[in-house]
XYZ file of C-alpha atoms in Angstrom:
246
model
C -10.894 33.484 -13.730
C -11.167 29.771 -12.755
C -14.477 28.188 -12.108
C -12.933 26.774 -8.857
C -10.995 29.807 -7.773
C -10.339 29.775 -3.937
C -11.843 26.461 -3.483
C -9.899 23.483 -1.681
C -10.876 20.088 -2.536
C -10.075 16.563 -1.173
C -10.212 13.701 -3.811
C -9.945 10.335 -2.768
C -8.599 7.505 -4.978
C -6.623 10.605 -6.514
C -3.492 8.962 -7.814
C -5.057 7.454 -11.095
C -8.333 7.260 -12.969
C -11.177 9.618 -12.481
C -9.377 10.940 -9.446
C -6.115 12.180 -11.033
C -8.002 13.516 -14.007
C -10.429 15.413 -11.621
C -7.507 16.767 -9.653
C -5.978 18.096 -12.948
C -9.132 19.802 -14.005
C -9.920 21.206 -10.509
C -6.222 22.589 -10.417
C -6.827 23.900 -13.863
C -10.016 25.832 -12.743
C -8.041 27.263 -9.676
C -8.519 24.978 -6.710
C -5.962 23.551 -4.397
C -6.238 19.691 -3.921
C -5.397 17.009 -1.465
C -5.465 13.712 -3.397
C -5.455 10.427 -1.221
C -4.865 6.900 -1.983
C -3.702 3.738 -0.741
C -1.215 3.640 -3.733
C 1.708 5.709 -1.963
C 4.202 4.538 -4.506
C 2.149 6.078 -7.366
C 1.721 9.491 -5.444
C 5.102 10.916 -6.714
C 4.137 10.687 -10.313
C 0.678 12.037 -9.626
C 2.218 15.013 -7.845
C 4.714 15.699 -10.575
C 1.818 16.015 -13.068
C -0.357 18.156 -10.710
C 2.540 20.430 -9.497
C 3.371 20.382 -5.796
C 2.476 24.071 -5.277
C -1.108 22.928 -6.177
C -1.432 19.649 -4.458
C -0.506 17.509 -1.485
C -0.812 13.600 -1.174
C -2.195 11.927 2.139
C -1.933 8.233 2.375
C -5.442 6.707 2.923
C -7.413 3.749 3.073
C -10.997 5.138 2.916
C -12.533 2.221 4.703
C -10.862 2.993 7.982
C -12.795 5.432 9.981
C -9.373 6.617 11.683
C -7.774 7.650 8.537
C -10.469 10.402 7.613
C -9.641 13.190 9.791
C -5.989 13.449 9.191
C -6.952 14.069 5.635
C -8.964 17.018 6.467
C -6.517 18.190 8.837
C -3.672 18.035 6.424
C -5.860 19.883 3.774
C -6.598 22.755 6.328
C -3.101 22.969 7.368
C -1.627 23.393 3.917
C -4.624 24.987 1.967
C -7.453 26.146 4.399
C -10.873 25.100 4.684
C -12.265 22.467 2.502
C -15.017 23.343 0.247
C -15.095 20.117 -2.053
C -15.020 16.501 -1.327
C -14.927 14.208 -4.213
C -15.693 10.662 -2.968
C -13.863 8.712 -5.830
C -11.897 5.552 -4.387
C -13.203 2.457 -5.539
C -12.440 -1.002 -6.492
C -14.287 -3.270 -8.876
C -14.247 -7.237 -9.838
C -16.683 -9.483 -11.396
C -18.826 -11.755 -9.349
C -22.460 -12.926 -9.343
C -25.123 -13.787 -6.873
C -24.594 -17.428 -7.004
C -20.700 -17.460 -6.457
C -19.758 -14.517 -4.711
C -17.795 -15.060 -1.506
C -18.553 -13.209 1.713
C -15.140 -12.020 1.826
C -15.309 -10.501 -1.736
C -18.804 -8.888 -0.670
C -17.082 -7.343 2.576
C -14.165 -6.051 0.386
C -16.087 -4.232 -2.214
C -18.635 -2.634 0.256
C -15.897 -1.508 2.532
C -14.464 0.311 0.078
C -17.330 1.479 -2.226
C -19.815 1.911 0.172
C -18.491 2.220 3.765
C -15.711 4.830 2.336
C -18.282 6.837 0.929
C -20.444 7.065 4.185
C -17.196 7.800 6.144
C -16.339 10.596 3.620
C -19.859 12.158 3.656
C -19.572 12.201 7.503
C -16.322 13.654 8.006
C -17.251 16.210 5.070
C -20.328 17.462 6.802
C -18.647 17.996 10.228
C -16.010 20.065 8.232
C -18.215 21.961 5.913
C -21.476 22.723 7.853
C -20.328 26.156 9.213
C -19.024 27.528 5.642
C -20.983 25.243 3.246
C -19.549 23.186 0.451
C -20.127 20.338 -2.113
C -19.721 16.721 -1.990
C -19.744 14.683 -5.069
C -19.995 10.941 -4.896
C -18.868 8.744 -7.772
C -21.422 6.001 -8.101
C -21.966 4.183 -11.382
C -24.590 3.186 -13.929
C -24.338 0.094 -11.744
C -26.083 2.231 -9.034
C -29.089 2.581 -11.615
C -29.403 -0.789 -13.412
C -28.655 -4.238 -12.435
C -25.742 -5.955 -14.059
C -25.448 -9.689 -13.562
C -21.666 -10.110 -13.131
C -21.293 -7.052 -10.871
C -23.302 -8.339 -7.624
C -21.347 -6.556 -5.090
C -20.600 -3.655 -7.007
C -24.230 -3.181 -7.737
C -25.226 -3.142 -4.204
C -22.357 -0.878 -3.345
C -23.103 1.605 -6.077
C -26.650 1.322 -5.644
C -26.128 2.278 -1.724
C -23.939 5.118 -2.776
C -26.915 6.610 -4.814
C -29.297 6.512 -2.112
C -27.019 7.410 0.674
C -26.435 10.490 -1.465
C -29.975 11.650 -1.516
C -30.449 11.004 2.240
C -27.453 13.181 2.995
C -28.534 15.945 0.635
C -31.795 15.986 2.268
C -30.405 15.965 5.972
C -28.096 18.732 5.046
C -31.026 20.684 3.837
C -33.208 20.170 6.524
C -30.315 21.319 8.783
C -29.830 24.573 6.805
C -26.266 23.702 6.066
C -25.096 24.837 2.685
C -23.850 21.739 1.572
C -24.776 20.081 -1.781
C -24.443 16.232 -2.076
C -24.887 14.769 -5.609
C -23.769 11.646 -7.528
C -21.954 11.004 -10.740
C -22.980 7.771 -12.696
C -20.501 6.690 -15.309
C -20.764 3.752 -17.469
C -17.602 1.972 -18.451
C -14.627 4.442 -19.153
C -10.955 4.190 -19.745
C -9.279 3.852 -16.158
C -7.021 1.203 -14.524
C -9.999 -0.354 -12.974
C -11.403 -1.162 -16.136
C -8.525 -1.377 -18.545
C -7.610 -4.030 -16.294
C -9.748 -6.348 -18.211
C -8.403 -5.979 -21.801
C -10.103 -8.999 -22.851
C -13.484 -7.370 -22.190
C -12.792 -4.314 -24.189
C -14.851 -4.963 -27.320
C -17.875 -6.274 -25.527
C -18.075 -3.344 -23.128
C -17.652 -0.747 -26.090
C -20.501 -2.430 -27.836
C -22.817 -1.937 -24.776
C -22.715 1.717 -25.170
C -24.807 3.408 -28.054
C -22.136 5.749 -28.617
C -19.507 2.907 -29.576
C -16.863 3.650 -27.192
C -16.004 3.830 -23.703
C -15.832 7.200 -21.657
C -12.670 9.055 -20.790
C -11.524 9.886 -17.161
C -11.648 13.490 -18.544
C -15.360 13.173 -19.426
C -16.361 12.155 -16.053
C -13.843 14.983 -14.415
C -15.630 17.644 -16.297
C -19.075 16.449 -14.679
C -17.235 16.436 -11.227
C -16.036 19.987 -12.085
C -19.587 21.073 -12.682
C -20.696 19.719 -9.381
C -17.742 21.106 -7.328
C -18.303 24.659 -8.869
C -20.942 27.152 -7.779
C -22.394 26.617 -11.120
C -24.364 23.608 -9.637
C -25.731 25.875 -6.869
C -29.319 24.502 -7.142
C -28.449 20.855 -7.722
C -28.507 18.689 -4.511
C -29.764 15.035 -3.874
C -29.488 14.448 -7.723
C -27.755 11.766 -9.955
C -25.805 12.844 -12.941
C -25.341 10.294 -15.597
C -22.483 10.124 -18.026
C -22.734 6.835 -19.825
C -22.698 7.381 -23.466
C -26.295 6.416 -23.868
C -25.930 3.104 -21.910
C -29.089 3.606 -19.846
C -31.475 5.124 -22.316
C -31.672 1.697 -24.077
């Protein structure tokens, strides 16, 4: 018996990185998944890995409000009621408080914060009758300041607090919806591996001496998506190789 038997999950940014790793783990544990991404070209390879009987792809820009309802409609039409939303889609680039441009600021926040807000709002609408689990991928950058991740710090800190507010709201309304955030440190994903010149420096920041893997983050997402985490809401789950313990 799988840990997610009978569940239907929507995973944003599902073509690669944490999203694809989570989709694989979710399917292995019995779920059906809808992966979304702006990367339509990469979706064919992702679906080949996942198996077409277990997953579908919907092209989506999470920062656009009009593109959220079609995702849930496609999930419900193909697999039934959505039980899990993994708000994973995100972008990253290095900037700082003195030199960031307004366009760069808006680009990061539109995907990394606005996209999560829209996902939470849409998921509550679709889950409030039958319940579910919303899992938001934040970051250690949502817990501590990092001088060269100015806009990303702001977005991920916003995700952390948005999660707590939504969790309390759902509890107050007696919706059986749990909302939690995951806070990874640097891990091997296309977003981080795009900066190979920083690899040694990034590894040295973690007491465990290495970056995390996408699968290690996916395992935390699995726990929060499953009924095993039934008493956890409004909480932050850190997967950082000891980074924030220092």
